PDB file of C-alpha atoms in Angstrom:
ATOM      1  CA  UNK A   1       6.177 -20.470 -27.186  1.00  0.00           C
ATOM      2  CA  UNK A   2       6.612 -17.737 -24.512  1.00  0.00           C
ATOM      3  CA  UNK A   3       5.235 -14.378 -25.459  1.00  0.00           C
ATOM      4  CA  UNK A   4       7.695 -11.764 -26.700  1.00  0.00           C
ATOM      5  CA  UNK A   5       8.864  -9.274 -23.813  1.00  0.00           C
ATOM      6  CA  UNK A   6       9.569  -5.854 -24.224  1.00  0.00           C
ATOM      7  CA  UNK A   7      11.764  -3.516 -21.781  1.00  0.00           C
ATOM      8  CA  UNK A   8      10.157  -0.639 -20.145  1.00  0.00           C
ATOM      9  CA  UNK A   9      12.569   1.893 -21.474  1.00  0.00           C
ATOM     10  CA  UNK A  10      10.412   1.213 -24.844  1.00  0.00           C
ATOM     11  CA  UNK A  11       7.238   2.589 -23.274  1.00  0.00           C
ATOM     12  CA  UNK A  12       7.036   6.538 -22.507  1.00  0.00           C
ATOM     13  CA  UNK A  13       4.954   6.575 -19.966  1.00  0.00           C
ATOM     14  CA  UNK A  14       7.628   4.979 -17.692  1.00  0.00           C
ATOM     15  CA  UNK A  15      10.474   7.101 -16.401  1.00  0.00           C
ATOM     16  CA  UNK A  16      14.283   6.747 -17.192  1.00  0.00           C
ATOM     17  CA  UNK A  17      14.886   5.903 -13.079  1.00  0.00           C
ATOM     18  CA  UNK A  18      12.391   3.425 -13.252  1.00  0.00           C
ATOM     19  CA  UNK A  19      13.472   1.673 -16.222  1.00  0.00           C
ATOM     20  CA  UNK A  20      17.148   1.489 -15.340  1.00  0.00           C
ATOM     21  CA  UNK A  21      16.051   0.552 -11.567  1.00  0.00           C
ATOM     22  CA  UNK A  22      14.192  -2.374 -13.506  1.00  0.00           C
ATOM     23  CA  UNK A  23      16.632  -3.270 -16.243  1.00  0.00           C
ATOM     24  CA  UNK A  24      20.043  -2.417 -14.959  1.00  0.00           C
ATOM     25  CA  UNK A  25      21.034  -2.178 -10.707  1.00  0.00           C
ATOM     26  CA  UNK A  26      23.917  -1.074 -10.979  1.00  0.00           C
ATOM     27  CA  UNK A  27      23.848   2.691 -11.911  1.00  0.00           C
ATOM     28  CA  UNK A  28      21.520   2.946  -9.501  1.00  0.00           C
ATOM     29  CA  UNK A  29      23.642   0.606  -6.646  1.00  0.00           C
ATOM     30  CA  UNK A  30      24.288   3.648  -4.078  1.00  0.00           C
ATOM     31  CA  UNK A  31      21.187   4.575  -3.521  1.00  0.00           C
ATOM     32  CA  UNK A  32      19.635   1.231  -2.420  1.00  0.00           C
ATOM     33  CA  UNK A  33      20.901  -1.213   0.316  1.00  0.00           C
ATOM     34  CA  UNK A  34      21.011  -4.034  -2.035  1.00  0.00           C
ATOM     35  CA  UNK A  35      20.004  -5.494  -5.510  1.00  0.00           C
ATOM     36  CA  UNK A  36      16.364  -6.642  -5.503  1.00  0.00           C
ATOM     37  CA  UNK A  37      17.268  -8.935  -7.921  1.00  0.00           C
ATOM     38  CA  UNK A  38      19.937 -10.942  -6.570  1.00  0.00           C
ATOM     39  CA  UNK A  39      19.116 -13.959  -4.270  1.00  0.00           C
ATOM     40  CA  UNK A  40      21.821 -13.764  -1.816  1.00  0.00           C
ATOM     41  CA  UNK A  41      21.367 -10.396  -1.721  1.00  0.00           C
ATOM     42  CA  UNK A  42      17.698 -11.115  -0.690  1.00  0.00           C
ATOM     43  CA  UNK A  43      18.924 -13.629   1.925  1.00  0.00           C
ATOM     44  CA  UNK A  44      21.005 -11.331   3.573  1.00  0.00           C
ATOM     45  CA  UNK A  45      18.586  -8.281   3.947  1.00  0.00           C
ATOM     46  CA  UNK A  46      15.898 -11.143   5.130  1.00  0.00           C
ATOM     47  CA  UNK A  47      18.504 -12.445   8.118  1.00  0.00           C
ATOM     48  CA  UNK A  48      18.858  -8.228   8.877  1.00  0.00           C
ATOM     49  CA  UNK A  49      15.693  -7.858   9.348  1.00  0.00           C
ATOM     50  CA  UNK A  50      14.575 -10.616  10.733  1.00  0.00           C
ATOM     51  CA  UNK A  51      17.156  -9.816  13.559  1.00  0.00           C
ATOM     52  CA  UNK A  52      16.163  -6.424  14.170  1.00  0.00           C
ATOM     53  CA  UNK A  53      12.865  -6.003  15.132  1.00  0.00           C
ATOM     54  CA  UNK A  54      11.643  -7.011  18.637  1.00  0.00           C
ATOM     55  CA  UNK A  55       8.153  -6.225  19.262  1.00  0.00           C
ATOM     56  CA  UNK A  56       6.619  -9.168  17.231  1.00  0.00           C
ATOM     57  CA  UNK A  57       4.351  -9.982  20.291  1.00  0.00           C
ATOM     58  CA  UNK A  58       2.945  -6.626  20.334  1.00  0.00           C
ATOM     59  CA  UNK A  59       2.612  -6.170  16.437  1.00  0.00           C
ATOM     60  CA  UNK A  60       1.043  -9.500  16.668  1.00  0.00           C
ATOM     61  CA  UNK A  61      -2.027  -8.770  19.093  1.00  0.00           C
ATOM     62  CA  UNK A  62      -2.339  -5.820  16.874  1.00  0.00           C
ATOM     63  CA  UNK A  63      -3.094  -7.202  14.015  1.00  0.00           C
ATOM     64  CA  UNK A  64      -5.276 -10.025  14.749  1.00  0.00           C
ATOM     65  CA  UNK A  65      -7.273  -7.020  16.378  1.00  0.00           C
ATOM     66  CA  UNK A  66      -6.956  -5.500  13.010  1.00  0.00           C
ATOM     67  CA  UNK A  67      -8.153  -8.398  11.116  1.00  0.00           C
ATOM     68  CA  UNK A  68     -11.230  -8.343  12.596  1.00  0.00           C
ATOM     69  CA  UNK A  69     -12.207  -4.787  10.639  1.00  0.00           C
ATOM     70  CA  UNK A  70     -11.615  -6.349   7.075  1.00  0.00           C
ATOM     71  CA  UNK A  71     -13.105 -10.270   8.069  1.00  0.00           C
ATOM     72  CA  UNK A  72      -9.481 -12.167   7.679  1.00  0.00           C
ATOM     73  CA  UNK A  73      -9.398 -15.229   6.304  1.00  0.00           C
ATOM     74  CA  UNK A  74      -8.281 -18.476   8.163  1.00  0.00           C
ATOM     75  CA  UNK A  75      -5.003 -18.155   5.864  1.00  0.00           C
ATOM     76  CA  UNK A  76      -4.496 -14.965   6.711  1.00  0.00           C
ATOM     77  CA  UNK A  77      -4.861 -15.028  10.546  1.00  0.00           C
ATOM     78  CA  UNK A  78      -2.286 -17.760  10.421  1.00  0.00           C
ATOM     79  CA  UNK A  79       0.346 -15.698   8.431  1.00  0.00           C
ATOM     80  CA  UNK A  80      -0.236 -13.276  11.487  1.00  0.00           C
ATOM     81  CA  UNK A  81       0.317 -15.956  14.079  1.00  0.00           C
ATOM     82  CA  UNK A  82       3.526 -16.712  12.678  1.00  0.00           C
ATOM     83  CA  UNK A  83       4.945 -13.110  12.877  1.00  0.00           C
ATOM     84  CA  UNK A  84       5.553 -14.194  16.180  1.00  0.00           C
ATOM     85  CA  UNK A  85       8.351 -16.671  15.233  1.00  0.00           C
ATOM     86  CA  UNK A  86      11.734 -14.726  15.216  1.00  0.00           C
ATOM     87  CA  UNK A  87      12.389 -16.078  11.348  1.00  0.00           C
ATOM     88  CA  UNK A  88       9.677 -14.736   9.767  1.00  0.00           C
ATOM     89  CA  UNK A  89      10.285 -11.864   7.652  1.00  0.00           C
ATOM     90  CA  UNK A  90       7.914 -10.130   5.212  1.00  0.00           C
ATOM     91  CA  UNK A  91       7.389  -8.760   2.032  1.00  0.00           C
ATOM     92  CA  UNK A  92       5.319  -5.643   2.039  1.00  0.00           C
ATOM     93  CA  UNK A  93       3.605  -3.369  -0.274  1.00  0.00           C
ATOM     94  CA  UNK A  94       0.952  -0.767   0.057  1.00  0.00           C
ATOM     95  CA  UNK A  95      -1.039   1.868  -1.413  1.00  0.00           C
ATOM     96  CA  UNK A  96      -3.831   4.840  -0.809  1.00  0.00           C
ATOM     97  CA  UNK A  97      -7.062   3.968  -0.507  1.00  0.00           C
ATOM     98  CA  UNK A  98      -8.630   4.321  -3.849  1.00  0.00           C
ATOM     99  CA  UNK A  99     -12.405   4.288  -4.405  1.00  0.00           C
ATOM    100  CA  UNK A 100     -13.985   0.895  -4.839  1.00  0.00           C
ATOM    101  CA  UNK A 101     -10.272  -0.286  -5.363  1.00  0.00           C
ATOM    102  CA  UNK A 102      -8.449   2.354  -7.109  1.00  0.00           C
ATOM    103  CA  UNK A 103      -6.246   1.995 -10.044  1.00  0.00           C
ATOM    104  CA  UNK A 104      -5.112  -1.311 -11.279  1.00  0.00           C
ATOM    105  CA  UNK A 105      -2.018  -1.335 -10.614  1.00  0.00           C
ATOM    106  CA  UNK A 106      -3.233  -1.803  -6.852  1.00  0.00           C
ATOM    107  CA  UNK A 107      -3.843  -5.213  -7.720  1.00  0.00           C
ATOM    108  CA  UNK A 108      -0.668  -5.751  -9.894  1.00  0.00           C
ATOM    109  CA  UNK A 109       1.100  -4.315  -6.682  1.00  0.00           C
ATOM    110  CA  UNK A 110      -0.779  -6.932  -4.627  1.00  0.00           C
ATOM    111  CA  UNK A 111       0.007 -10.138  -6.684  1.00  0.00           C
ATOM    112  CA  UNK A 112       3.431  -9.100  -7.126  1.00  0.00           C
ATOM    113  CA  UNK A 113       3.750  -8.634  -3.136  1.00  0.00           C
ATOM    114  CA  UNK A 114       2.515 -12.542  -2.780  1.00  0.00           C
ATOM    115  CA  UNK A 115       4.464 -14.133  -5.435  1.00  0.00           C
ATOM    116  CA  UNK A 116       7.727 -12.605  -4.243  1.00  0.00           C
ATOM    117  CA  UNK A 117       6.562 -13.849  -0.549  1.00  0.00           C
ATOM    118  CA  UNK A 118       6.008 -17.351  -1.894  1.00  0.00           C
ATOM    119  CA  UNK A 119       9.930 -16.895  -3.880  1.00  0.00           C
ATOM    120  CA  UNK A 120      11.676 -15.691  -1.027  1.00  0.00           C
ATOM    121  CA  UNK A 121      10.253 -18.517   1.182  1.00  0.00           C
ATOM    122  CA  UNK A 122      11.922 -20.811  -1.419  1.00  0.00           C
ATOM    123  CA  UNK A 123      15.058 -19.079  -2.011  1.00  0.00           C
ATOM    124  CA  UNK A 124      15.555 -18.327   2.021  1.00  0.00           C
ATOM    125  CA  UNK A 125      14.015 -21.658   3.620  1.00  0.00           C
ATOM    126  CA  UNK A 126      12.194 -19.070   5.690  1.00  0.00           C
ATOM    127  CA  UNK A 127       8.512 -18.503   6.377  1.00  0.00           C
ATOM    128  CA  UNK A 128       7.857 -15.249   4.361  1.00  0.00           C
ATOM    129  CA  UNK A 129       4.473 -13.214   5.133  1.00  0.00           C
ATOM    130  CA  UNK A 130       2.874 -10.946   2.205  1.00  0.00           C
ATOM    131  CA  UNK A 131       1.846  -7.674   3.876  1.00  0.00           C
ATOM    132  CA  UNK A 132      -0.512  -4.582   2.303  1.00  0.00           C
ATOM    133  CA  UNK A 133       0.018  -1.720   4.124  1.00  0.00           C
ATOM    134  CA  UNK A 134      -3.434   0.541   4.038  1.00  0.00           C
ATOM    135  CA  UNK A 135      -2.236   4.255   3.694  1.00  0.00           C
ATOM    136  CA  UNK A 136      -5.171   5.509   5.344  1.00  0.00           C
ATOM    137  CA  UNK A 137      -3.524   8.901   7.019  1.00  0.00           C
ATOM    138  CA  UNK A 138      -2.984  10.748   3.657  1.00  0.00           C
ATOM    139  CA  UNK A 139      -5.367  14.018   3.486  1.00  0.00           C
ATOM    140  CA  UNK A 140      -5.806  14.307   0.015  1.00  0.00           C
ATOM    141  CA  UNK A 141      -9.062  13.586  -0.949  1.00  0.00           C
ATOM    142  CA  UNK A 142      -9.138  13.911  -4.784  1.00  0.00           C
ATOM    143  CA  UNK A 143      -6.413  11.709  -4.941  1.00  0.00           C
ATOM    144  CA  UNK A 144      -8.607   8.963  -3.293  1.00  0.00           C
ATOM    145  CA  UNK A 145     -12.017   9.781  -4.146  1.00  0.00           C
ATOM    146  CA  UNK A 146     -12.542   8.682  -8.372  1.00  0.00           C
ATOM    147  CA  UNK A 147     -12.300   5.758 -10.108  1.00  0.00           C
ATOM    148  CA  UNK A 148     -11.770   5.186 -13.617  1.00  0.00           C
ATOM    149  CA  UNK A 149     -13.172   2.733 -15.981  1.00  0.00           C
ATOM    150  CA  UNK A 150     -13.903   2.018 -19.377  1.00  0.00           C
ATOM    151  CA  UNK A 151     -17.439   2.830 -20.844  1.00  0.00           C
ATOM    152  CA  UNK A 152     -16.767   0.821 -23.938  1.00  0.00           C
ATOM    153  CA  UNK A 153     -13.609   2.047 -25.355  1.00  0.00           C
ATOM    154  CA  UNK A 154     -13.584   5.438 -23.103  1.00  0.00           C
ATOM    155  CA  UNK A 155     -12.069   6.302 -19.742  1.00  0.00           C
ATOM    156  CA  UNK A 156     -14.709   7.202 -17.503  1.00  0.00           C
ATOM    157  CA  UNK A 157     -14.489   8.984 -14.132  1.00  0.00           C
ATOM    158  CA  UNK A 158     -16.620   8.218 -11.383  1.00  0.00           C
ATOM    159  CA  UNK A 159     -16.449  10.277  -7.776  1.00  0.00           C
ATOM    160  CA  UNK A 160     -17.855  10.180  -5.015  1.00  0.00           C
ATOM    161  CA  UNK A 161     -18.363  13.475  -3.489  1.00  0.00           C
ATOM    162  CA  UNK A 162     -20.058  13.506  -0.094  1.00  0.00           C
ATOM    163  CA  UNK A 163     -16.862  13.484   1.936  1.00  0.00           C
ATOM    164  CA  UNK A 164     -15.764  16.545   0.086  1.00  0.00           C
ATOM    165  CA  UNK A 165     -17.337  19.427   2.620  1.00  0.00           C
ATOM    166  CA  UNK A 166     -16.489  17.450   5.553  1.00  0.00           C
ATOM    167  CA  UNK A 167     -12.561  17.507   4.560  1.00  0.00           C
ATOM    168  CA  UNK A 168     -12.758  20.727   4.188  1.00  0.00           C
ATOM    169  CA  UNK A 169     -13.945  21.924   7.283  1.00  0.00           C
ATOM    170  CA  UNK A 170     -11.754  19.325   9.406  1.00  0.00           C
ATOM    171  CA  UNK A 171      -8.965  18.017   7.233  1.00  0.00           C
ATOM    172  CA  UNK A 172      -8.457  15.012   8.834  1.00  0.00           C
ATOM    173  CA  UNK A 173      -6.671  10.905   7.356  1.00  0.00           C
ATOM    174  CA  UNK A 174      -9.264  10.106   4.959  1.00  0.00           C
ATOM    175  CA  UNK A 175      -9.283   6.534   5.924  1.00  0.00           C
ATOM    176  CA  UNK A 176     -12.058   8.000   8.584  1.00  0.00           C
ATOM    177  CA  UNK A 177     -13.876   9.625   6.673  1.00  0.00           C
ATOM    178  CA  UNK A 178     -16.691   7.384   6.469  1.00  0.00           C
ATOM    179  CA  UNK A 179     -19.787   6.918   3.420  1.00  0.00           C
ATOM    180  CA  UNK A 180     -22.664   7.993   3.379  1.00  0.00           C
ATOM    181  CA  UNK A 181     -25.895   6.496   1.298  1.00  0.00           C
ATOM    182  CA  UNK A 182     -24.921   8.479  -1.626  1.00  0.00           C
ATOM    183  CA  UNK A 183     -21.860   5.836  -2.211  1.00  0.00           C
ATOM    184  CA  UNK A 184     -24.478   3.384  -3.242  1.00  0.00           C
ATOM    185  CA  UNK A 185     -25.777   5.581  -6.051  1.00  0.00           C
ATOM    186  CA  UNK A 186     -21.887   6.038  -6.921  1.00  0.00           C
ATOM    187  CA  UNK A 187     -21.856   1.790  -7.106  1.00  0.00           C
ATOM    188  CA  UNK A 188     -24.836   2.033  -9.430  1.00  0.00           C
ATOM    189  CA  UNK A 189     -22.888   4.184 -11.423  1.00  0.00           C
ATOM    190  CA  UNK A 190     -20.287   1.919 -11.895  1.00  0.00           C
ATOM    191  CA  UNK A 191     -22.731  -1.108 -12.777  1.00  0.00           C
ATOM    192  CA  UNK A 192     -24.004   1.559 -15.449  1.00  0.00           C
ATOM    193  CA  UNK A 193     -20.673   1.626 -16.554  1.00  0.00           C
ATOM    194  CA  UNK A 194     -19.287  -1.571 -16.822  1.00  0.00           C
ATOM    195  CA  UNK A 195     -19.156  -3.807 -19.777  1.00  0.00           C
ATOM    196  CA  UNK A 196     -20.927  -6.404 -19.156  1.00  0.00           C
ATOM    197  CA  UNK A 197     -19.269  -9.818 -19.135  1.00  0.00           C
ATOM    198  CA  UNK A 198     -19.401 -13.121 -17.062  1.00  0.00           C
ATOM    199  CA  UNK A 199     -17.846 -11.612 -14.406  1.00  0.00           C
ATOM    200  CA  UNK A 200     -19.492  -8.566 -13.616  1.00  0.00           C
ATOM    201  CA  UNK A 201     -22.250  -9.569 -11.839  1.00  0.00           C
ATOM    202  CA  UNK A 202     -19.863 -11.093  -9.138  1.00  0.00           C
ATOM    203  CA  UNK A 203     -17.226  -8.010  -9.440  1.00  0.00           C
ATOM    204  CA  UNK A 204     -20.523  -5.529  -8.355  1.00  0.00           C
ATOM    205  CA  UNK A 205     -21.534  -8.225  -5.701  1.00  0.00           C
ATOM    206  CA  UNK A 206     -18.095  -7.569  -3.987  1.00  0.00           C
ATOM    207  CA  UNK A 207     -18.108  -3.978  -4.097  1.00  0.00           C
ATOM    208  CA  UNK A 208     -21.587  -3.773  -3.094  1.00  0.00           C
ATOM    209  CA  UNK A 209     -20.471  -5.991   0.204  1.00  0.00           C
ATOM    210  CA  UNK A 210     -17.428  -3.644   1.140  1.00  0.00           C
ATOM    211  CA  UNK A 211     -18.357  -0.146   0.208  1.00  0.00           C
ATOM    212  CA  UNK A 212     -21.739   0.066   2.417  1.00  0.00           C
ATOM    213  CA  UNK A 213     -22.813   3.501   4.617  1.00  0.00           C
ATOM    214  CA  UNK A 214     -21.346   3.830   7.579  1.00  0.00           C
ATOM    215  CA  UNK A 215     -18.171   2.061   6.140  1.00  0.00           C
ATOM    216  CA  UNK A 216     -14.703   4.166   6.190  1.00  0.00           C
ATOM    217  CA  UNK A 217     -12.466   4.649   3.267  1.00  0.00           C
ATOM    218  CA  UNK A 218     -10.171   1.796   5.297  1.00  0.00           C
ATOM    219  CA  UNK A 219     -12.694  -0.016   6.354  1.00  0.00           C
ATOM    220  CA  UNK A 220     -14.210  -0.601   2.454  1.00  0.00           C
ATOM    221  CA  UNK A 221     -11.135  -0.959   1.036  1.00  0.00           C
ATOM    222  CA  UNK A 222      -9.449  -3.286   3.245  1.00  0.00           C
ATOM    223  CA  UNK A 223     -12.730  -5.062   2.896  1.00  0.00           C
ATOM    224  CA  UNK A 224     -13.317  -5.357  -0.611  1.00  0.00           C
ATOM    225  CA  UNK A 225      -8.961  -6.581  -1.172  1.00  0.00           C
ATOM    226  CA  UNK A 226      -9.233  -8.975   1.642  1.00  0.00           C
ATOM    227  CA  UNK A 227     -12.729 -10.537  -0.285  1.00  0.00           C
ATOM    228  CA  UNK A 228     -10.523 -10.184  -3.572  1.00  0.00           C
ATOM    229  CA  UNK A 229      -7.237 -12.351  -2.327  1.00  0.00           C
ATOM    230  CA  UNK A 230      -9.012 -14.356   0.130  1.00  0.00           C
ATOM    231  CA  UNK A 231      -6.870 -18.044   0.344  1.00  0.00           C
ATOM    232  CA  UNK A 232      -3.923 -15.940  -0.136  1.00  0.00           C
ATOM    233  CA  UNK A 233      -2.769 -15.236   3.466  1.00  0.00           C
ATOM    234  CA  UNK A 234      -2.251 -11.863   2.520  1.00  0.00           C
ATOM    235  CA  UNK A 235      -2.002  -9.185   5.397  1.00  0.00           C
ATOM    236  CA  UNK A 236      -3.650  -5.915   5.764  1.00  0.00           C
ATOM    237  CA  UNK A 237      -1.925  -3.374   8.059  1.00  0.00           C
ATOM    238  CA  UNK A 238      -3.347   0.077   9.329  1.00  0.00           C
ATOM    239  CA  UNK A 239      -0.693   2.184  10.114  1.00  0.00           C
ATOM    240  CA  UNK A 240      -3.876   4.665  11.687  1.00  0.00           C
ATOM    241  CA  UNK A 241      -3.307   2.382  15.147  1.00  0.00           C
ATOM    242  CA  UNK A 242      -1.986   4.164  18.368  1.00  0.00           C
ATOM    243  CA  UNK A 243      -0.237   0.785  19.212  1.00  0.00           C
ATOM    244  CA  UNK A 244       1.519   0.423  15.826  1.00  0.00           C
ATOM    245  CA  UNK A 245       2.646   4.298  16.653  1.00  0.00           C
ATOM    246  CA  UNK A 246       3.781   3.696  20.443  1.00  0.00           C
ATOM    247  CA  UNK A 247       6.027   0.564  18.460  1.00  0.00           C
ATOM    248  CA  UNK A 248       7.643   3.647  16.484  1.00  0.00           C
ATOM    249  CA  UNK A 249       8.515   5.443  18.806  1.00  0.00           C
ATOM    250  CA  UNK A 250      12.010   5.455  18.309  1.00  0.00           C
ATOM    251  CA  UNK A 251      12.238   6.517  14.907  1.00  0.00           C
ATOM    252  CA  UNK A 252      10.033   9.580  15.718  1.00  0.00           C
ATOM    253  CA  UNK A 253      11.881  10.614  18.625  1.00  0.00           C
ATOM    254  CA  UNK A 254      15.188  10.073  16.593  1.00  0.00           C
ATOM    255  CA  UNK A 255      13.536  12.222  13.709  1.00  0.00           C
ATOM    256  CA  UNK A 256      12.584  15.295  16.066  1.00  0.00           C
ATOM    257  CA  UNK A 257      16.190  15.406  17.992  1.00  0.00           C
ATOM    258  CA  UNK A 258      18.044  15.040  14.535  1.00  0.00           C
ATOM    259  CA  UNK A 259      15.739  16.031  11.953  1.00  0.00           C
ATOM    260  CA  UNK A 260      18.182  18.827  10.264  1.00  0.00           C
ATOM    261  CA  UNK A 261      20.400  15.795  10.077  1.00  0.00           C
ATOM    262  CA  UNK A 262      17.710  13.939   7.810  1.00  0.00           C
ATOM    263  CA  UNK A 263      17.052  16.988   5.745  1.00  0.00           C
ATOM    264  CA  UNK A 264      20.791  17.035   4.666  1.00  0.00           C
ATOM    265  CA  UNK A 265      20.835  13.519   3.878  1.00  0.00           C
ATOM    266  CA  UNK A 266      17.274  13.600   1.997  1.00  0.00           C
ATOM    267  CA  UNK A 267      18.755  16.659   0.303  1.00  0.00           C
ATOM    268  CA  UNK A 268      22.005  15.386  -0.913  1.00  0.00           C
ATOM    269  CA  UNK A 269      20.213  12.251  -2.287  1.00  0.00           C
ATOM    270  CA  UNK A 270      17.647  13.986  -3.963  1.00  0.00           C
ATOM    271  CA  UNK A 271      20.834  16.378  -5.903  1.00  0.00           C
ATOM    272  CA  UNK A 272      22.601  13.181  -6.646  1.00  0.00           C
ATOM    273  CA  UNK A 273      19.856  11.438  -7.831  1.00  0.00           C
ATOM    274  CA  UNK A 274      18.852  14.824 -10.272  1.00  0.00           C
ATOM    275  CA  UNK A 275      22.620  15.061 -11.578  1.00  0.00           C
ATOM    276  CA  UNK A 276      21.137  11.706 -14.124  1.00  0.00           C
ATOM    277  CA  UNK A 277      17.557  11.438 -13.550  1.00  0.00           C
ATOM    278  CA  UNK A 278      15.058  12.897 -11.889  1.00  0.00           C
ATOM    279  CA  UNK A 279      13.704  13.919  -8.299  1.00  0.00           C
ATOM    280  CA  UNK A 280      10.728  12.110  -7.375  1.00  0.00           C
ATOM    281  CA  UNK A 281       9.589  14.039  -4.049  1.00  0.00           C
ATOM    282  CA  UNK A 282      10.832  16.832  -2.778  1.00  0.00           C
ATOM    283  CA  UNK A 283      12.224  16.888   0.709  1.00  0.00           C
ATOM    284  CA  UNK A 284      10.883  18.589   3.878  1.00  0.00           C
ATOM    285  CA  UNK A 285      12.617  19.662   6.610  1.00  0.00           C
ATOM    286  CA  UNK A 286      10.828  17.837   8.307  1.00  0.00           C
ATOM    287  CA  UNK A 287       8.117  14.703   7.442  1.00  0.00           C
ATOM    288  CA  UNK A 288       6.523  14.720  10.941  1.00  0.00           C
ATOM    289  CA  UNK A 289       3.160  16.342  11.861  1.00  0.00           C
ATOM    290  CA  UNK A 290       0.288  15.955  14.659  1.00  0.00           C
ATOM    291  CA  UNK A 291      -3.124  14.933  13.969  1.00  0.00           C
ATOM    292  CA  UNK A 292      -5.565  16.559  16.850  1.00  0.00           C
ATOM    293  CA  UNK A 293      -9.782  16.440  16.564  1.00  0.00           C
ATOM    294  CA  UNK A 294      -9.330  19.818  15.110  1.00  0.00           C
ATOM    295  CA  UNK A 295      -7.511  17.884  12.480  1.00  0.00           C
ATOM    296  CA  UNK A 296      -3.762  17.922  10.683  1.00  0.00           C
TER     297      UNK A 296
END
């Protein structure tokens, strides 16, 4: 007997846009390109983008470069190869760079990303690659820098707080910031912390092995997910990469020549989408900025 399911307009914690953008499309149809959950829908949006991008040969020597920072597996370095193929299309999801892993729902974001991969391959008869993009370039480091976990039936925090005077001085992507010995006295805190079970001596192992001094915020975490979902052919993606940047050039040039015509767009949206629900980020006039030595 399946267990019961239960709709996520019953739990408060979720908003009324999210819920409806899970339960029903359709109120929501105008601001999307196409219904997530409809398979010719999906087909479509795969064929559009697998026939607009161009630099695959470029992307591809980037990557495999890439892969060498977080150890790819075999799997994976395969899945990059065949970016190369014209067909291929991916499936990509992403998230900051949480200490020793961040939040849970990293990992929930992850799966999901490689079972809808594996779907879409079915549905579409194409090969589908799952992709994890590492947002390394945000600056905010308390958003990046704790962990929590249970000690016992409590929510615990644990932070590392070395990097702290450093981002100060030079704001700067925290995926370089880099750790120093004090993150293995914030590991030991964690082991501290942890019920123990069958797993956790394996669980510490793996963090131990990723989040070493010298090690980056990127570096760690792309580490410590690429240990966790090794076999899966999963991709990890830097978007801190000069080469990745000269690829975009297009969009940013297209964003500093028109970007008052973006702001009106974004704005308009954002009052639409407010007239029912709620705004979830505020637009900018512009979302474009330089990163120099001296920082953001």
């Amino acid at each position: 007997m399946p267990p019961p399911r239960l709709p996520y307009s019953e739990f408060s914690s979720f908003s009324r846009l999210f819920s409806t953008y899970a339960a029903e499309f359709s109120p929501l149809a105008s601001f999307f390109s196409g219904d997530f959950k409809d398979p010719r829908q999906r087909g479509q949006v795969a064929r559009q983008v697998a026939d607009y991008y161009k630099n695959r040969e470029s992307l591809v020597a980037a990557l495999l470069d890439q892969a060498e920072f977080y150890n790819a597996d075999q799997k994976t370095l395969d899945n990059i190869e065949s970016l190369a193929d014209p067909e291929t299309v991916c499936v990509v999801t992403g998230q900051q760079l949480g200490l020793l892993g961040g939040p849970l729902y990293t990992l929930l974001k992850t799966i999901t990303a490689i079972q809808l991969a594996e779907r879409l391959a079915r549905d579409t008869g194409r090969k589908v690659v799952p992709v994890f993009w590492l947002e390394g370039e945000d600056h905010d480091l308390a958003e990046v820098a704790s962990v929590t976990v249970f000690r016992g039936n409590e929510p615990t925090s644990i932070t590392y707080s070395a990097a702290d005077a450093a981002q100060e001085k030079n704001p700067q992507p925290v995926g370089r910031l880099t750790f120093d010995d004090s993150i293995s006295a914030t590991i030991d805190e964690l082991s501290d912390v942890l019920m123990p079970t069958e797993f956790s001596h394996e669980v510490l192992e793996l963090v131990r092995a990723s989040y070493r001094p010298g090690e980056t915020f990127l570096t760690a975490f792309a580490k410590l997910m690429a240990r966790l979902f090794a076999g899966t052919g999963i991709v990890f993606v830097s978007g801190d990469d000069a080469r990745l940047k000269k690829m975009a050039r297009p969009v940013f040039r297209k964003e500093i020549k028109e970007f008052e015509k973006s702001a009106k767009l974004l704005l308009a949206s954002s009052m639409k989408l407010d007239e029912t629900y709620h705004v979830q980020v505020k637009s900018r006039p512009t979302s474009i900025f330089l990163m120099t030595k001296q920082g953001r």
